[in-house]
GROMACS .gro file of C-alpha atoms in nm:
model
  255
    1MET     CA    1  11.022   9.787   8.822
    2PHE     CA    2  10.789   9.674   8.569
    3VAL     CA    3  10.458   9.824   8.462
    4VAL     CA    4  10.179   9.590   8.466
    5GLU     CA    5   9.782   9.670   8.385
    6GLY     CA    6   9.527   9.465   8.611
    7ALA     CA    7   9.222   9.374   8.424
    8PHE     CA    8   8.943   9.166   8.633
    9LYS     CA    9   8.666   9.094   8.402
   10TYR     CA   10   8.324   9.094   8.513
   11THR     CA   11   7.950   9.048   8.390
   12LEU     CA   12   7.715   9.380   8.384
   13SER     CA   13   7.512   9.160   8.635
   14HIS     CA   14   7.755   9.131   8.905
   15ASP     CA   15   7.762   9.403   9.210
   16THR     CA   16   8.029   9.629   9.033
   17GLU     CA   17   8.066   9.840   9.354
   18GLN     CA   18   8.188   9.516   9.559
   19ALA     CA   19   8.400   9.418   9.253
   20LEU     CA   20   8.537   9.721   9.334
   21GLU     CA   21   8.588   9.713   9.691
   22THR     CA   22   8.731   9.352   9.665
   23ILE     CA   23   8.946   9.460   9.404
   24ASP     CA   24   9.060   9.753   9.652
   25LEU     CA   25   9.155   9.480   9.909
   26LEU     CA   26   9.368   9.307   9.672
   27LEU     CA   27   9.551   9.573   9.597
   28GLY     CA   28   9.645   9.638   9.968
   29ALA     CA   29   9.722   9.317  10.078
   30LEU     CA   30   9.926   9.278   9.741
   31ARG     CA   31  10.102   9.628   9.842
   32MET     CA   32  10.152   9.448  10.222
   33ASN     CA   33  10.345   9.178  10.062
   34GLY     CA   34  10.593   9.360   9.844
   35GLN     CA   35  10.430   9.225   9.553
   36ILE     CA   36  10.344   9.589   9.410
   37LEU     CA   37  10.467   9.915   9.474
   38GLY     CA   38  10.383  10.267   9.579
   39ARG     CA   39  10.065  10.353   9.723
   40GLU     CA   40   9.852  10.529   9.406
   41TYR     CA   41   9.673  10.209   9.174
   42PRO     CA   42   9.450  10.422   8.955
   43VAL     CA   43   9.074  10.229   8.900
   44THR     CA   44   8.909  10.284   8.551
   45ILE     CA   45   8.538  10.072   8.440
   46ASP     CA   46   8.581   9.949   8.105
   47GLY     CA   47   8.277   9.771   7.993
   48GLU     CA   48   8.263   9.470   8.144
   49LYS     CA   49   8.642   9.544   8.249
   50ILE     CA   50   8.809   9.667   8.606
   51ARG     CA   51   9.140   9.768   8.490
   52THR     CA   52   9.438   9.921   8.724
   53PHE     CA   53   9.791  10.030   8.657
   54LEU     CA   54  10.080   9.856   8.879
   55LEU     CA   55  10.432   9.872   8.951
   56ILE     CA   56  10.602   9.544   9.015
   57PRO     CA   57  10.945   9.461   9.166
   58GLU     CA   58  11.043   9.159   8.890
   59GLU     CA   59  10.788   9.007   8.571
   60ASN     CA   60  10.678   8.710   8.784
   61SER     CA   61  10.641   8.873   9.109
   62LEU     CA   62  10.216   8.824   9.101
   63ASP     CA   63  10.258   8.474   9.077
   64GLU     CA   64  10.026   8.304   9.308
   65SER     CA   65  10.363   8.089   9.444
   66ARG     CA   66  10.432   8.415   9.562
   67ALA     CA   67  10.064   8.520   9.706
   68ASN     CA   68  10.012   8.530  10.102
   69ASP     CA   69   9.723   8.472  10.290
   70TYR     CA   70   9.573   8.740  10.276
   71VAL     CA   71   9.656   8.741   9.879
   72LEU     CA   72   9.451   8.396   9.892
   73LYS     CA   73   9.150   8.544  10.057
   74TRP     CA   74   9.065   8.813   9.812
   75LEU     CA   75   9.129   8.613   9.510
   76ALA     CA   76   8.880   8.336   9.618
   77LYS     CA   77   8.650   8.625   9.669
   78LEU     CA   78   8.681   8.765   9.324
   79GLU     CA   79   8.621   8.441   9.241
   80ASN     CA   80   8.349   8.379   9.402
   81LEU     CA   81   8.212   8.686   9.236
   82GLY     CA   82   8.309   8.574   8.959
   83VAL     CA   83   8.546   8.806   8.879
   84GLU     CA   84   8.819   8.706   8.636
   85PRO     CA   85   9.193   8.895   8.693
   86SER     CA   86   9.484   8.898   8.477
   87TRP     CA   87   9.781   9.071   8.435
   88GLY     CA   88   9.978   9.225   8.120
   89ILE     CA   89  10.313   9.285   8.120
   90LEU     CA   90  10.357   9.693   7.961
   91GLY     CA   91  10.716   9.721   8.009
   92VAL     CA   92  11.058   9.795   8.207
   93GLU     CA   93  10.993  10.089   8.429
   94PRO     CA   94  11.273  10.315   8.269
   95TYR     CA   95  11.416  10.538   8.596
   96SER     CA   96  11.431  10.231   8.823
   97ALA     CA   97  11.688  10.064   9.023
   98PRO     CA   98  11.839   9.752   8.890
   99VAL     CA   99  11.669   9.403   9.138
  100CYS     CA  100  11.967   9.193   9.328
  101LYS     CA  101  12.032   8.855   9.137
  102CYS     CA  102  12.239   8.760   9.432
  103LEU     CA  103  12.181   8.417   9.578
  104ARG     CA  104  12.286   8.504   9.915
  105PRO     CA  105  12.418   8.867  10.019
  106LYS     CA  106  12.631   8.934  10.275
  107PHE     CA  107  12.436   9.207  10.389
  108TYR     CA  108  12.152   9.452  10.378
  109ILE     CA  109  12.123   9.822  10.365
  110LEU     CA  110  11.759   9.981  10.506
  111TYR     CA  111  11.757  10.258  10.246
  112THR     CA  112  11.530  10.495  10.072
  113THR     CA  113  11.471  10.822   9.949
  114TYR     CA  114  11.197  11.056   9.930
  115VAL     CA  115  11.176  10.983   9.560
  116SER     CA  116  11.171  10.583   9.561
  117LEU     CA  117  10.877  10.367   9.521
  118GLU     CA  118  11.115  10.024   9.514
  119SER     CA  119  11.155   9.852   9.805
  120PRO     CA  120  11.413  10.016  10.054
  121ILE     CA  121  11.595   9.677  10.083
  122ARG     CA  122  11.911   9.680   9.932
  123CYS     CA  123  12.182   9.437   9.838
  124GLY     CA  124  12.507   9.538  10.027
  125ASP     CA  125  12.690   9.307   9.779
  126CYS     CA  126  12.574   9.457   9.432
  127TRP     CA  127  12.361   9.774   9.549
  128GLY     CA  128  12.021   9.605   9.410
  129VAL     CA  129  11.671   9.634   9.508
  130VAL     CA  130  11.573   9.330   9.730
  131PRO     CA  131  11.229   9.271   9.651
  132LEU     CA  132  11.021   9.219  10.000
  133TYR     CA  133  10.859   8.881  10.002
  134ARG     CA  134  11.211   8.725   9.936
  135LEU     CA  135  11.268   8.791  10.272
  136PRO     CA  136  11.045   8.622  10.528
  137THR     CA  137  10.718   8.819  10.694
  138THR     CA  138  10.839   9.059  10.953
  139SER     CA  139  10.471   9.173  11.097
  140GLY     CA  140  10.163   8.961  11.097
  141GLY     CA  141  10.274   8.794  10.789
  142GLU     CA  142  10.318   9.025  10.607
  143TYR     CA  143  10.581   9.361  10.576
  144VAL     CA  144  10.368   9.625  10.751
  145ASP     CA  145  10.617   9.745  10.936
  146ILE     CA  146  10.872   9.788  10.660
  147ILE     CA  147  10.648   9.988  10.402
  148SER     CA  148  10.494  10.215  10.668
  149TRP     CA  149  10.824  10.277  10.826
  150GLN     CA  150  10.939  10.329  10.459
  151SER     CA  151  10.632  10.595  10.415
  152ASP     CA  152  10.740  10.761  10.763
  153TYR     CA  153  11.058  10.807  10.624
  154GLN     CA  154  10.946  10.937  10.264
  155ALA     CA  155  10.744  11.212  10.442
  156CYS     CA  156  11.054  11.339  10.640
  157ASP     CA  157  11.250  11.345  10.350
  158THR     CA  158  11.009  11.564  10.160
  159LEU     CA  159  10.997  11.801  10.461
  160GLN     CA  160  11.394  11.813  10.450
  161MET     CA  161  11.483  11.851  10.091
  162ASN     CA  162  11.151  12.106  10.016
  163CYS     CA  163  11.347  12.351  10.308
  164SER     CA  164  11.018  12.501  10.395
  165THR     CA  165  10.747  12.346  10.651
  166GLY     CA  166  10.917  12.139  10.917
  167GLU     CA  167  11.252  12.088  10.769
  168ARG     CA  168  11.430  12.091  11.117
  169PHE     CA  169  11.177  11.808  11.232
  170GLY     CA  170  11.213  11.558  10.920
  171THR     CA  171  11.633  11.645  10.934
  172PHE     CA  172  11.607  11.532  11.304
  173GLN     CA  173  11.378  11.190  11.227
  174LEU     CA  174  11.645  11.134  10.916
  175SER     CA  175  11.961  11.154  11.119
  176LYS     CA  176  11.995  11.109  11.465
  177TYR     CA  177  12.022  10.791  11.604
  178GLY     CA  178  11.740  10.812  11.891
  179SER     CA  179  11.466  10.923  11.664
  180SER     CA  180  11.146  10.793  11.646
  181LEU     CA  181  11.174  10.665  11.270
  182SER     CA  182  11.559  10.557  11.361
  183LYS     CA  183  11.466  10.330  11.661
  184ARG     CA  184  11.181  10.197  11.451
  185GLY     CA  185  11.425  10.106  11.140
  186ILE     CA  186  11.715   9.996  11.389
  187ASP     CA  187  11.426   9.707  11.542
  188ILE     CA  188  11.389   9.641  11.153
  189CYS     CA  189  11.703   9.572  11.031
  190SER     CA  190  11.753   9.373  11.417
  191ARG     CA  191  11.440   9.135  11.307
  192ILE     CA  192  11.536   9.082  10.946
  193THR     CA  193  11.899   9.032  11.061
  194GLU     CA  194  11.718   8.753  11.310
  195LEU     CA  195  11.462   8.640  11.019
  196THR     CA  196  11.736   8.567  10.796
  197ARG     CA  197  12.068   8.547  10.950
  198ILE     CA  198  12.195   8.828  10.700
  199ALA     CA  199  12.347   9.169  10.891
  200THR     CA  200  12.133   9.472  10.778
  201TYR     CA  201  12.262   9.764  10.807
  202TYR     CA  202  12.038  10.137  10.896
  203TYR     CA  203  12.171  10.466  10.732
  204LEU     CA  204  12.208  10.776  10.928
  205MET     CA  205  12.145  11.059  10.673
  206GLN     CA  206  12.369  11.337  10.775
  207SER     CA  207  12.309  11.690  10.612
  208THR     CA  208  12.533  11.993  10.756
  209GLY     CA  209  12.825  11.948  10.962
  210ARG     CA  210  13.116  12.223  10.986
  211GLY     CA  211  13.368  12.112  10.803
  212ARG     CA  212  13.521  11.798  10.589
  213LYS     CA  213  13.801  11.689  10.831
  214ALA     CA  214  13.566  11.741  11.152
  215GLU     CA  215  13.323  11.526  10.985
  216GLN     CA  216  13.595  11.302  10.923
  217THR     CA  217  13.644  11.246  11.317
  218ARG     CA  218  13.321  11.162  11.352
  219LYS     CA  219  13.261  10.882  11.588
  220CYS     CA  220  12.961  10.617  11.530
  221PRO     CA  221  12.665  10.723  11.711
  222SER     CA  222  12.574  10.422  11.968
  223CYS     CA  223  12.947  10.308  12.057
  224GLY     CA  224  13.124  10.551  11.997
  225GLY     CA  225  13.428  10.350  11.744
  226GLU     CA  226  13.630  10.465  11.436
  227TRP     CA  227  13.339  10.431  11.148
  228TYR     CA  228  13.519  10.671  10.847
  229LEU     CA  229  13.574  10.466  10.608
  230THR     CA  230  13.895  10.535  10.361
  231GLU     CA  231  13.686  10.436  10.051
  232PRO     CA  232  13.273  10.562  10.035
  233LEU     CA  233  13.038  10.253   9.927
  234TYR     CA  234  12.848  10.280   9.606
  235GLY     CA  235  12.985  10.637   9.671
  236LEU     CA  236  12.703  10.720   9.905
  237PHE     CA  237  12.791  10.575  10.244
  238ASP     CA  238  13.148  10.694  10.399
  239PHE     CA  239  13.099  10.573  10.739
  240ARG     CA  240  13.048  10.219  10.887
  241CYS     CA  241  13.005  10.023  11.199
  242ASP     CA  242  12.938   9.648  11.159
  243GLN     CA  243  12.957   9.594  11.503
  244CYS     CA  244  12.660   9.841  11.551
  245ARG     CA  245  12.557   9.812  11.188
  246LEU     CA  246  12.501  10.204  11.095
  247LEU     CA  247  12.582  10.344  10.794
  248SER     CA  248  12.640  10.752  10.732
  249ASN     CA  249  12.794  11.007  10.520
  250ILE     CA  250  12.972  11.297  10.565
  251ALA     CA  251  12.762  11.607  10.530
  252TRP     CA  252  12.679  11.670  10.239
  253SER     CA  253  12.696  12.050  10.308
  254VAL     CA  254  13.057  11.977  10.333
  255ARG     CA  255  13.078  11.647  10.064
   0.00000   0.00000   0.00000
């Protein structure tokens, strides 16, 4: 990821409130198009400039060639208001995961955690992050379904990590094949597979187990088939079912 400063130049004779509203709509559209990451972007007014600070997947993520109809709409509105946007790369975000460089991955993985800000699509070949705008849009010309799922997944992951309010609910949603969160994630994986012709796997987190040997005998929760891997994938996934496109881990409590 890269940290970017967005500067929107305008004159004090313009309607500041209208400019701020349009900038907010632009940032929302950029987020739903996968061009910026996260949900928070602080804004400040500095003389005749409105400034904001953003995270983006790649150096060229904000190129207009990546824009969808919604982004172009709000860029045009800013132009009509006499507001001139510009973007300045401040540097690499040092704690972020590397971006996938593969030309055509053999498979994708839908994966995120409560601390992740990156796209929830990972390359199965290199484990690099795949910016959403590299994929065909999945919901009304945007990626609203994927981003909404990611937000809900991270909320459940936060509940189970905090081990306080709602822990059992969060763990159930993350680990059960039939939970509403898992059903949505599996639907997203199926949609990406259909659109890209690249198999997309869903990860089912396993928190607790009766013991390592018992864990190794677990069967795929969808087809009931064998799915234990002799060597874990990326040191994280101990189970893989190619028929159902599911991944899981040996329970963290016994791993």
